[in-house]
């Protein structure tokens, strides 16, 4: 019996030694070659430029994957629900909510569909096709749709010929083709492998789904994205070069690397300063205010009060409201025009001009607090311009300048949450969703009780419900 046990044990050890190394691996690294060829959509058009080649290293983990090209690495962590961009050259990284990717693609898809509908309506002199037909666009769905918001999944047809599978629109349009490989994805990495397709490729979600559920890694993958708005077709070809298993269970960022929130060092410092709660000494402030009022420096006293008030959360301000009464009354009595220009919002260009005039003229009396008047000038300019139905070129330039001045104010007022909110709205409107989400997430971290924190949580929950394949 003892000899039989020994023989069985030896046989098992021999069998284990013959199994692929990836079977017991924590992670799998794929070395991939990538080429990109651009051509015009015009029938028979020649390539608009030479093919661009690059290499990409993708590492699959049980609950994350990383994708690196050159000095830039993107890390998708499904446990933490974060999307991290690492710059290995500068040794810095920025963390975004994972939801940014799905939200951006969904918004960009709707934006493109809207542009397409407008183009058809203009060319036809009115809608000749129902909206339901115009919103079925397989090219836009290839680049941007998810499993739940596309209307073209039923059009995807797969044709298999040996180890090659070709995906078409069911008619004549070839969307993608994949050649199966012999490298098997270990079972613990299968879910991550499926998400790798969701995030990494601008493919139709139905094609992603079919490729992501296969047990083997593709040997080659080719697909074309067609953009009618730029009259451009881009063909990507991915080739698997090598596969290597390792024991690493999750992606790691070196401890020497620094987390940043903004490319501007001073604004980045403001982001970080905001994470430390604002400290207000009421007794010291009232003593300073009394001294300024005695010197008849009423505007300086009021602006000091505003600096403190703008740095507080809603609950902090409510608790300290009476502390600022003397400074506010001094401004109301002796700096009425400037006071009203600070606390009121202009309704039109004429009022804006009047407000700006008061604030500019007050700078000499504001002394070292003149920077705060610049902030109010920019804020009032932004508010007035946003009320307009249409902005001319000059208005657009003024709005951009105002936004830059407002953002620069963070260097002096890192705890003023409305600036983060305004920047988030600006980036979101420009389809710069990850940056917008970064600002909103920062507000939620600084003040979890802020209304935006609840709105952000609701947005994330809705995104996870609408696009489960991303999570």
CSV table of C-alpha atoms in Angstrom, one decimal:
chain,number,residue,atom,x,y,z
A,1,UNK,CA,0.0,0.0,0.0
A,2,UNK,CA,2.9,2.2,0.9
A,3,UNK,CA,4.6,1.5,-2.4
A,4,UNK,CA,1.4,2.2,-4.4
A,5,UNK,CA,1.1,5.6,-2.6
A,6,UNK,CA,4.7,6.5,-3.5
A,7,UNK,CA,4.2,5.6,-7.1
A,8,UNK,CA,0.9,7.6,-7.4
A,9,UNK,CA,2.6,10.6,-5.8
A,10,UNK,CA,5.6,10.4,-8.2
A,11,UNK,CA,3.2,10.2,-11.2
A,12,UNK,CA,1.3,13.2,-10.0
A,13,UNK,CA,4.5,15.2,-9.6
A,14,UNK,CA,5.6,14.3,-13.1
A,15,UNK,CA,2.2,15.3,-14.5
A,16,UNK,CA,2.3,18.6,-12.7
A,17,UNK,CA,5.8,19.3,-14.1
A,18,UNK,CA,4.4,18.8,-17.6
A,19,UNK,CA,1.5,21.3,-17.2
A,20,UNK,CA,1.9,24.8,-18.7
A,21,UNK,CA,3.5,27.4,-16.4
A,22,UNK,CA,0.5,29.7,-16.9
A,23,UNK,CA,-1.9,27.3,-15.2
A,24,UNK,CA,-0.7,28.3,-11.7
A,25,UNK,CA,0.2,31.8,-12.5
A,26,UNK,CA,-1.2,34.9,-10.9
A,27,UNK,CA,-0.8,37.0,-14.0
A,28,UNK,CA,-0.1,36.8,-17.7
A,29,UNK,CA,1.9,39.2,-19.8
A,30,UNK,CA,1.1,39.6,-23.5
A,31,UNK,CA,3.7,41.3,-25.8
A,32,UNK,CA,1.7,42.7,-28.7
A,33,UNK,CA,2.6,44.4,-32.0
A,34,UNK,CA,0.3,47.1,-33.2
A,35,UNK,CA,0.0,48.9,-36.6
A,36,UNK,CA,-2.3,51.7,-37.6
A,37,UNK,CA,-3.1,52.6,-41.2
A,38,UNK,CA,-5.3,55.6,-42.1
A,39,UNK,CA,-7.1,56.0,-45.4
A,40,UNK,CA,-9.9,58.3,-46.7
A,41,UNK,CA,-13.3,56.8,-46.7
A,42,UNK,CA,-13.7,57.8,-50.4
A,43,UNK,CA,-14.0,54.6,-52.4
A,44,UNK,CA,-10.6,53.5,-53.9
A,45,UNK,CA,-8.7,56.2,-52.0
A,46,UNK,CA,-5.0,55.5,-51.3
A,47,UNK,CA,-3.6,55.4,-47.8
A,48,UNK,CA,-3.4,59.0,-46.4
A,49,UNK,CA,-0.1,58.2,-44.6
A,50,UNK,CA,2.3,55.4,-43.9
A,51,UNK,CA,1.4,52.7,-41.4
A,52,UNK,CA,2.4,53.5,-37.8
A,53,UNK,CA,3.9,50.7,-35.8
A,54,UNK,CA,4.2,50.3,-32.1
A,55,UNK,CA,4.5,47.7,-29.3
A,56,UNK,CA,2.2,47.3,-26.4
A,57,UNK,CA,2.6,45.2,-23.2
A,58,UNK,CA,-0.6,44.0,-21.6
A,59,UNK,CA,-0.6,42.2,-18.3
A,60,UNK,CA,-3.7,40.4,-17.1
A,61,UNK,CA,-4.3,40.0,-13.3
A,62,UNK,CA,-7.3,38.4,-11.5
A,63,UNK,CA,-9.0,41.7,-10.9
A,64,UNK,CA,-7.1,44.2,-13.0
A,65,UNK,CA,-5.0,44.7,-16.2
A,66,UNK,CA,-2.3,47.1,-17.3
A,67,UNK,CA,-1.5,48.3,-20.8
A,68,UNK,CA,1.8,49.9,-21.5
A,69,UNK,CA,3.2,51.6,-24.6
A,70,UNK,CA,6.5,53.4,-24.3
A,71,UNK,CA,6.6,55.5,-21.0
A,72,UNK,CA,2.8,55.5,-20.6
A,73,UNK,CA,0.9,52.8,-18.8
A,74,UNK,CA,-2.8,52.6,-18.2
A,75,UNK,CA,-4.0,50.5,-15.2
A,76,UNK,CA,-7.6,49.4,-15.0
A,77,UNK,CA,-8.3,48.2,-11.5
A,78,UNK,CA,-11.8,46.5,-11.2
A,79,UNK,CA,-11.6,46.0,-7.5
A,80,UNK,CA,-10.8,49.6,-6.7
A,81,UNK,CA,-12.9,50.8,-9.7
A,82,UNK,CA,-10.1,53.1,-10.7
A,83,UNK,CA,-8.4,54.0,-14.0
A,84,UNK,CA,-4.8,55.1,-13.5
A,85,UNK,CA,-2.5,56.8,-16.0
A,86,UNK,CA,1.2,56.3,-15.2
A,87,UNK,CA,4.0,58.4,-16.8
A,88,UNK,CA,7.1,56.3,-16.2
A,89,UNK,CA,9.4,59.0,-17.7
A,90,UNK,CA,8.2,61.7,-15.2
A,91,UNK,CA,7.5,59.1,-12.5
A,92,UNK,CA,4.1,60.5,-11.8
A,93,UNK,CA,0.5,59.1,-12.0
A,94,UNK,CA,-3.1,60.3,-12.0
A,95,UNK,CA,-6.1,58.3,-10.7
A,96,UNK,CA,-9.5,58.6,-12.3
A,97,UNK,CA,-12.8,56.8,-11.6
A,98,UNK,CA,-13.1,53.7,-13.7
A,99,UNK,CA,-16.5,54.9,-14.8
A,100,UNK,CA,-14.9,57.7,-16.8
A,101,UNK,CA,-14.3,55.4,-19.8
A,102,UNK,CA,-17.9,54.1,-20.1
A,103,UNK,CA,-19.4,57.6,-19.6
A,104,UNK,CA,-17.1,59.2,-22.1
A,105,UNK,CA,-17.9,56.6,-24.8
A,106,UNK,CA,-21.7,56.9,-24.1
A,107,UNK,CA,-21.7,60.7,-24.3
A,108,UNK,CA,-19.5,60.8,-27.4
A,109,UNK,CA,-21.7,58.2,-29.1
A,110,UNK,CA,-24.8,60.4,-28.5
A,111,UNK,CA,-23.0,63.4,-29.6
A,112,UNK,CA,-22.0,61.7,-32.9
A,113,UNK,CA,-25.5,60.4,-33.5
A,114,UNK,CA,-26.9,63.9,-33.0
A,115,UNK,CA,-24.4,65.3,-35.5
A,116,UNK,CA,-25.4,62.6,-38.0
A,117,UNK,CA,-29.1,63.3,-37.6
A,118,UNK,CA,-28.5,67.1,-38.1
A,119,UNK,CA,-26.5,66.4,-41.3
A,120,UNK,CA,-29.2,64.2,-42.7
A,121,UNK,CA,-31.9,66.7,-41.9
A,122,UNK,CA,-30.0,69.5,-43.5
A,123,UNK,CA,-29.2,67.6,-46.6
A,124,UNK,CA,-32.8,66.4,-47.0
A,125,UNK,CA,-34.5,69.7,-46.1
A,126,UNK,CA,-36.2,67.9,-43.2
A,127,UNK,CA,-36.3,64.4,-41.8
A,128,UNK,CA,-37.0,61.8,-44.5
A,129,UNK,CA,-36.0,58.9,-42.4
A,130,UNK,CA,-37.4,58.1,-38.9
A,131,UNK,CA,-35.1,58.9,-36.0
A,132,UNK,CA,-35.1,55.2,-35.0
A,133,UNK,CA,-33.4,54.4,-38.3
A,134,UNK,CA,-30.9,57.3,-38.1
A,135,UNK,CA,-29.7,56.2,-34.7
A,136,UNK,CA,-28.8,52.8,-36.0
A,137,UNK,CA,-25.2,53.3,-37.0
A,138,UNK,CA,-22.8,50.3,-37.0
A,139,UNK,CA,-19.7,52.5,-37.5
A,140,UNK,CA,-20.4,54.7,-34.4
A,141,UNK,CA,-21.4,51.5,-32.4
A,142,UNK,CA,-18.0,50.0,-33.4
A,143,UNK,CA,-16.1,52.8,-31.8
A,144,UNK,CA,-18.3,53.8,-28.9
A,145,UNK,CA,-21.3,51.7,-27.9
A,146,UNK,CA,-21.8,49.3,-25.0
A,147,UNK,CA,-23.8,46.1,-24.8
A,148,UNK,CA,-26.9,47.9,-23.6
A,149,UNK,CA,-27.0,51.1,-25.7
A,150,UNK,CA,-26.4,49.9,-29.3
A,151,UNK,CA,-29.1,49.0,-31.8
A,152,UNK,CA,-27.0,47.0,-34.2
A,153,UNK,CA,-25.9,43.8,-32.3
A,154,UNK,CA,-28.3,41.7,-34.4
A,155,UNK,CA,-26.5,42.8,-37.5
A,156,UNK,CA,-23.2,41.3,-36.5
A,157,UNK,CA,-22.4,38.1,-38.4
A,158,UNK,CA,-19.5,35.8,-37.7
A,159,UNK,CA,-18.0,33.6,-40.5
A,160,UNK,CA,-15.5,31.0,-39.6
A,161,UNK,CA,-12.9,29.6,-42.0
A,162,UNK,CA,-10.4,27.3,-40.2
A,163,UNK,CA,-8.8,29.2,-37.4
A,164,UNK,CA,-9.9,32.6,-38.8
A,165,UNK,CA,-13.2,34.3,-37.9
A,166,UNK,CA,-14.5,37.3,-39.9
A,167,UNK,CA,-17.1,39.6,-38.5
A,168,UNK,CA,-19.3,41.5,-40.9
A,169,UNK,CA,-22.4,43.7,-40.8
A,170,UNK,CA,-24.4,40.9,-42.3
A,171,UNK,CA,-24.1,42.4,-45.8
A,172,UNK,CA,-20.8,43.5,-47.4
A,173,UNK,CA,-19.0,45.5,-44.7
A,174,UNK,CA,-16.1,43.7,-43.1
A,175,UNK,CA,-15.7,45.0,-39.5
A,176,UNK,CA,-13.0,42.7,-38.0
A,177,UNK,CA,-11.2,39.5,-38.4
A,178,UNK,CA,-9.4,37.4,-35.8
A,179,UNK,CA,-7.0,34.4,-36.1
A,180,UNK,CA,-7.2,32.0,-33.1
A,181,UNK,CA,-3.9,31.2,-31.2
A,182,UNK,CA,-2.8,28.3,-29.1
A,183,UNK,CA,-2.1,30.2,-25.9
A,184,UNK,CA,-4.8,29.5,-23.3
A,185,UNK,CA,-6.0,32.1,-20.8
A,186,UNK,CA,-5.9,30.6,-17.2
A,187,UNK,CA,-9.3,30.3,-15.7
A,188,UNK,CA,-8.7,32.9,-12.9
A,189,UNK,CA,-7.9,35.5,-15.6
A,190,UNK,CA,-10.9,34.9,-17.9
A,191,UNK,CA,-13.0,37.7,-16.6
A,192,UNK,CA,-10.1,40.2,-16.9
A,193,UNK,CA,-9.4,38.9,-20.4
A,194,UNK,CA,-13.0,39.8,-21.4
A,195,UNK,CA,-12.7,43.3,-19.9
A,196,UNK,CA,-9.4,43.7,-21.7
A,197,UNK,CA,-11.4,43.6,-25.0
A,198,UNK,CA,-14.1,46.0,-23.5
A,199,UNK,CA,-11.5,48.7,-22.6
A,200,UNK,CA,-8.7,48.2,-25.1
A,201,UNK,CA,-10.4,48.0,-28.5
A,202,UNK,CA,-12.7,50.2,-30.4
A,203,UNK,CA,-14.8,47.2,-31.6
A,204,UNK,CA,-18.5,46.5,-31.6
A,205,UNK,CA,-19.6,45.2,-28.2
A,206,UNK,CA,-21.0,42.1,-29.8
A,207,UNK,CA,-17.6,41.3,-31.3
A,208,UNK,CA,-15.9,42.1,-28.0
A,209,UNK,CA,-18.2,39.7,-26.3
A,210,UNK,CA,-17.5,36.9,-28.7
A,211,UNK,CA,-13.7,37.4,-28.5
A,212,UNK,CA,-13.6,37.9,-24.8
A,213,UNK,CA,-15.4,34.6,-24.1
A,214,UNK,CA,-12.9,32.5,-26.0
A,215,UNK,CA,-10.4,30.4,-24.0
A,216,UNK,CA,-7.4,31.2,-26.2
A,217,UNK,CA,-5.7,34.5,-27.0
A,218,UNK,CA,-5.9,35.6,-30.5
A,219,UNK,CA,-2.9,35.2,-32.8
A,220,UNK,CA,-3.8,38.3,-34.8
A,221,UNK,CA,-6.7,40.8,-34.7
A,222,UNK,CA,-7.6,43.3,-37.4
A,223,UNK,CA,-10.4,45.8,-37.4
A,224,UNK,CA,-11.4,49.1,-39.1
A,225,UNK,CA,-13.0,52.1,-37.6
A,226,UNK,CA,-14.8,54.4,-40.0
A,227,UNK,CA,-15.4,58.0,-39.1
A,228,UNK,CA,-17.8,59.8,-41.5
A,229,UNK,CA,-17.2,63.2,-39.9
A,230,UNK,CA,-13.5,63.1,-40.7
A,231,UNK,CA,-13.9,61.1,-43.9
A,232,UNK,CA,-11.4,58.7,-42.4
A,233,UNK,CA,-11.0,55.0,-42.0
A,234,UNK,CA,-8.4,53.6,-39.5
A,235,UNK,CA,-7.3,50.0,-39.7
A,236,UNK,CA,-5.7,48.5,-36.7
A,237,UNK,CA,-3.7,45.2,-36.7
A,238,UNK,CA,-2.7,43.6,-33.5
A,239,UNK,CA,-0.3,40.6,-33.4
A,240,UNK,CA,0.5,38.5,-30.4
A,241,UNK,CA,4.3,38.2,-30.1
A,242,UNK,CA,4.8,36.3,-26.8
A,243,UNK,CA,3.1,35.2,-23.6
A,244,UNK,CA,4.7,35.0,-20.2
A,245,UNK,CA,3.3,34.0,-16.8
A,246,UNK,CA,4.3,35.5,-13.5
A,247,UNK,CA,3.4,35.4,-9.8
A,248,UNK,CA,2.4,39.0,-9.5
A,249,UNK,CA,-1.2,39.2,-8.3
A,250,UNK,CA,-1.9,42.9,-9.0
A,251,UNK,CA,-0.2,45.8,-10.8
A,252,UNK,CA,2.1,47.9,-8.7
A,253,UNK,CA,3.2,51.5,-8.9
A,254,UNK,CA,6.7,52.3,-7.5
A,255,UNK,CA,6.7,54.1,-4.1
A,256,UNK,CA,9.0,56.6,-5.7
A,257,UNK,CA,6.3,57.8,-8.1
A,258,UNK,CA,4.2,60.8,-7.1
A,259,UNK,CA,0.5,61.1,-7.5
A,260,UNK,CA,-0.6,64.3,-9.3
A,261,UNK,CA,-3.9,65.9,-9.9
A,262,UNK,CA,-2.9,68.7,-12.4
A,263,UNK,CA,0.0,69.3,-14.7
A,264,UNK,CA,0.5,72.8,-13.3
A,265,UNK,CA,2.7,72.3,-10.1
A,266,UNK,CA,1.0,75.1,-8.2
A,267,UNK,CA,-2.5,74.0,-9.0
A,268,UNK,CA,-1.5,70.4,-8.2
A,269,UNK,CA,-0.3,71.7,-4.8
A,270,UNK,CA,-3.7,73.4,-4.3
A,271,UNK,CA,-5.5,70.0,-5.0
A,272,UNK,CA,-3.3,68.4,-2.3
A,273,UNK,CA,-3.7,71.3,0.2
A,274,UNK,CA,-7.5,71.0,-0.1
A,275,UNK,CA,-7.2,67.4,1.4
A,276,UNK,CA,-6.2,69.0,4.7
A,277,UNK,CA,-9.2,70.5,6.4
A,278,UNK,CA,-9.4,74.3,6.4
A,279,UNK,CA,-8.6,75.7,9.9
A,280,UNK,CA,-10.3,79.0,10.9
A,281,UNK,CA,-9.4,81.0,14.0
A,282,UNK,CA,-12.5,83.1,14.7
A,283,UNK,CA,-10.9,85.1,17.6
A,284,UNK,CA,-7.8,86.0,15.5
A,285,UNK,CA,-10.0,86.9,12.5
A,286,UNK,CA,-12.2,89.3,14.6
A,287,UNK,CA,-9.2,91.0,16.0
A,288,UNK,CA,-7.7,91.5,12.5
A,289,UNK,CA,-11.1,92.8,11.2
A,290,UNK,CA,-11.4,95.3,14.1
A,291,UNK,CA,-7.9,96.6,13.3
A,292,UNK,CA,-8.6,97.0,9.6
A,293,UNK,CA,-11.9,98.8,10.3
A,294,UNK,CA,-10.1,101.2,12.8
A,295,UNK,CA,-7.8,102.1,9.9
A,296,UNK,CA,-10.8,102.6,7.6
A,297,UNK,CA,-9.6,99.7,5.4
A,298,UNK,CA,-13.1,98.5,4.9
A,299,UNK,CA,-12.6,96.7,1.6
A,300,UNK,CA,-9.6,94.8,3.0
A,301,UNK,CA,-11.6,93.7,6.0
A,302,UNK,CA,-14.5,92.5,3.8
A,303,UNK,CA,-12.1,90.7,1.3
A,304,UNK,CA,-10.4,88.9,4.3
A,305,UNK,CA,-13.9,87.8,5.4
A,306,UNK,CA,-14.7,86.6,1.8
A,307,UNK,CA,-11.4,84.6,1.7
A,308,UNK,CA,-12.3,82.8,4.8
A,309,UNK,CA,-16.0,82.3,3.8
A,310,UNK,CA,-15.0,80.9,0.4
A,311,UNK,CA,-12.7,78.4,2.0
A,312,UNK,CA,-15.5,76.9,4.2
A,313,UNK,CA,-18.0,74.1,3.6
A,314,UNK,CA,-21.7,75.0,3.9
A,315,UNK,CA,-21.9,73.6,7.5
A,316,UNK,CA,-18.7,75.4,8.6
A,317,UNK,CA,-19.9,78.7,7.2
A,318,UNK,CA,-23.3,78.3,9.0
A,319,UNK,CA,-21.5,77.8,12.3
A,320,UNK,CA,-19.4,81.0,11.8
A,321,UNK,CA,-21.8,83.3,10.1
A,322,UNK,CA,-21.9,85.9,12.9
A,323,UNK,CA,-18.1,86.1,12.9
A,324,UNK,CA,-18.2,88.0,9.6
A,325,UNK,CA,-21.0,90.5,10.5
A,326,UNK,CA,-18.6,93.5,11.2
A,327,UNK,CA,-16.7,93.1,7.9
A,328,UNK,CA,-19.9,92.7,5.9
A,329,UNK,CA,-21.5,95.8,7.4
A,330,UNK,CA,-18.4,97.8,6.9
A,331,UNK,CA,-18.5,97.0,3.2
A,332,UNK,CA,-22.2,97.6,2.9
A,333,UNK,CA,-21.8,101.1,4.4
A,334,UNK,CA,-18.5,102.3,2.9
A,335,UNK,CA,-17.9,100.1,-0.2
A,336,UNK,CA,-21.4,99.6,-1.5
A,337,UNK,CA,-20.7,99.5,-5.2
A,338,UNK,CA,-17.9,97.0,-4.8
A,339,UNK,CA,-19.8,95.0,-2.3
A,340,UNK,CA,-22.8,94.6,-4.7
A,341,UNK,CA,-20.5,93.7,-7.6
A,342,UNK,CA,-19.1,90.9,-5.4
A,343,UNK,CA,-22.4,89.5,-4.0
A,344,UNK,CA,-24.7,90.0,-7.1
A,345,UNK,CA,-24.6,88.4,-10.6
A,346,UNK,CA,-24.9,90.6,-13.7
A,347,UNK,CA,-27.8,89.9,-16.1
A,348,UNK,CA,-26.4,91.4,-19.3
A,349,UNK,CA,-23.3,93.1,-20.8
A,350,UNK,CA,-24.2,96.5,-19.5
A,351,UNK,CA,-24.4,95.3,-15.9
A,352,UNK,CA,-21.2,93.3,-16.4
A,353,UNK,CA,-19.4,96.4,-17.6
A,354,UNK,CA,-20.5,98.3,-14.6
A,355,UNK,CA,-19.5,95.5,-12.2
A,356,UNK,CA,-16.1,95.1,-13.7
A,357,UNK,CA,-15.6,98.9,-13.5
A,358,UNK,CA,-16.3,98.9,-9.8
A,359,UNK,CA,-14.0,95.9,-9.1
A,360,UNK,CA,-11.1,97.3,-11.2
A,361,UNK,CA,-11.3,100.7,-9.5
A,362,UNK,CA,-11.3,99.0,-6.1
A,363,UNK,CA,-7.9,97.2,-6.7
A,364,UNK,CA,-5.8,100.1,-5.3
A,365,UNK,CA,-7.8,100.0,-2.0
A,366,UNK,CA,-7.6,96.2,-1.8
A,367,UNK,CA,-3.8,96.2,-1.6
A,368,UNK,CA,-2.6,92.6,-1.1
A,369,UNK,CA,-6.1,91.2,-1.6
A,370,UNK,CA,-6.4,92.5,-5.2
A,371,UNK,CA,-6.1,88.9,-6.4
A,372,UNK,CA,-9.5,88.2,-5.0
A,373,UNK,CA,-11.1,91.0,-7.0
A,374,UNK,CA,-9.5,89.5,-10.1
A,375,UNK,CA,-11.3,86.3,-9.2
A,376,UNK,CA,-14.6,88.1,-8.9
A,377,UNK,CA,-14.1,89.9,-12.2
A,378,UNK,CA,-13.6,86.5,-13.9
A,379,UNK,CA,-16.5,84.9,-12.1
A,380,UNK,CA,-18.9,87.7,-13.0
A,381,UNK,CA,-17.7,87.6,-16.6
A,382,UNK,CA,-18.2,83.8,-16.8
A,383,UNK,CA,-21.7,84.1,-15.3
A,384,UNK,CA,-22.8,86.8,-17.7
A,385,UNK,CA,-21.4,85.0,-20.8
A,386,UNK,CA,-23.1,81.7,-19.8
A,387,UNK,CA,-26.5,83.4,-19.9
A,388,UNK,CA,-26.1,84.2,-23.6
A,389,UNK,CA,-27.8,82.0,-26.2
A,390,UNK,CA,-24.8,82.2,-28.5
A,391,UNK,CA,-21.2,83.2,-28.0
A,392,UNK,CA,-19.2,85.1,-30.6
A,393,UNK,CA,-15.5,84.7,-31.1
A,394,UNK,CA,-14.7,87.5,-28.7
A,395,UNK,CA,-17.1,86.1,-26.1
A,396,UNK,CA,-15.5,82.6,-26.4
A,397,UNK,CA,-12.0,84.1,-25.9
A,398,UNK,CA,-13.2,86.1,-22.8
A,399,UNK,CA,-14.8,83.0,-21.4
A,400,UNK,CA,-11.6,81.0,-21.8
A,401,UNK,CA,-9.6,83.7,-20.1
A,402,UNK,CA,-12.1,83.9,-17.3
A,403,UNK,CA,-11.9,80.2,-16.7
A,404,UNK,CA,-8.1,80.2,-16.6
A,405,UNK,CA,-8.2,83.1,-14.0
A,406,UNK,CA,-10.7,81.2,-11.9
A,407,UNK,CA,-8.6,78.0,-12.0
A,408,UNK,CA,-5.5,80.0,-11.1
A,409,UNK,CA,-7.4,81.2,-8.0
A,410,UNK,CA,-7.1,77.7,-6.6
A,411,UNK,CA,-3.5,78.6,-5.7
A,412,UNK,CA,-4.9,81.1,-3.2
A,413,UNK,CA,-8.2,79.3,-2.4
A,414,UNK,CA,-7.6,75.6,-2.5
A,415,UNK,CA,-10.6,74.8,-0.4
A,416,UNK,CA,-13.1,76.7,-2.5
A,417,UNK,CA,-15.2,73.8,-3.9
A,418,UNK,CA,-17.2,75.8,-6.5
A,419,UNK,CA,-14.0,76.2,-8.6
A,420,UNK,CA,-13.6,72.5,-8.8
A,421,UNK,CA,-17.3,72.2,-9.7
A,422,UNK,CA,-17.0,74.9,-12.4
A,423,UNK,CA,-13.9,73.2,-13.9
A,424,UNK,CA,-15.7,69.8,-13.8
A,425,UNK,CA,-18.7,71.2,-15.7
A,426,UNK,CA,-16.4,72.8,-18.3
A,427,UNK,CA,-14.4,69.6,-19.0
A,428,UNK,CA,-17.6,67.5,-19.0
A,429,UNK,CA,-19.2,69.8,-21.7
A,430,UNK,CA,-16.0,69.5,-23.8
A,431,UNK,CA,-16.3,65.6,-23.6
A,432,UNK,CA,-13.2,65.6,-21.4
A,433,UNK,CA,-14.9,63.2,-19.0
A,434,UNK,CA,-12.0,61.7,-17.1
A,435,UNK,CA,-10.8,65.2,-16.1
A,436,UNK,CA,-14.3,66.2,-15.1
A,437,UNK,CA,-14.6,63.1,-13.0
A,438,UNK,CA,-11.3,63.8,-11.4
A,439,UNK,CA,-12.6,67.3,-10.2
A,440,UNK,CA,-15.9,65.8,-9.0
A,441,UNK,CA,-14.1,63.0,-7.1
A,442,UNK,CA,-11.9,65.6,-5.4
A,443,UNK,CA,-14.9,67.5,-4.2
A,444,UNK,CA,-16.4,64.3,-2.8
A,445,UNK,CA,-13.2,63.5,-1.0
A,446,UNK,CA,-12.8,67.0,0.5
A,447,UNK,CA,-16.5,67.1,1.6
A,448,UNK,CA,-18.3,63.8,1.5
A,449,UNK,CA,-21.5,65.6,2.6
A,450,UNK,CA,-21.5,68.0,-0.4
A,451,UNK,CA,-24.4,67.5,-2.8
A,452,UNK,CA,-21.9,66.7,-5.6
A,453,UNK,CA,-20.7,63.7,-3.6
A,454,UNK,CA,-24.2,62.2,-3.7
A,455,UNK,CA,-24.7,63.1,-7.4
A,456,UNK,CA,-21.3,61.5,-8.2
A,457,UNK,CA,-22.2,58.3,-6.4
A,458,UNK,CA,-25.6,58.2,-8.2
A,459,UNK,CA,-23.8,58.7,-11.6
A,460,UNK,CA,-21.4,55.9,-10.8
A,461,UNK,CA,-24.2,53.5,-9.7
A,462,UNK,CA,-26.2,54.3,-12.9
A,463,UNK,CA,-23.1,53.7,-15.1
A,464,UNK,CA,-22.5,50.3,-13.4
A,465,UNK,CA,-26.1,49.4,-14.0
A,466,UNK,CA,-26.1,50.5,-17.7
A,467,UNK,CA,-22.7,49.1,-18.6
A,468,UNK,CA,-22.1,46.1,-16.4
A,469,UNK,CA,-19.5,44.7,-18.9
A,470,UNK,CA,-17.1,47.5,-17.8
A,471,UNK,CA,-17.2,46.4,-14.1
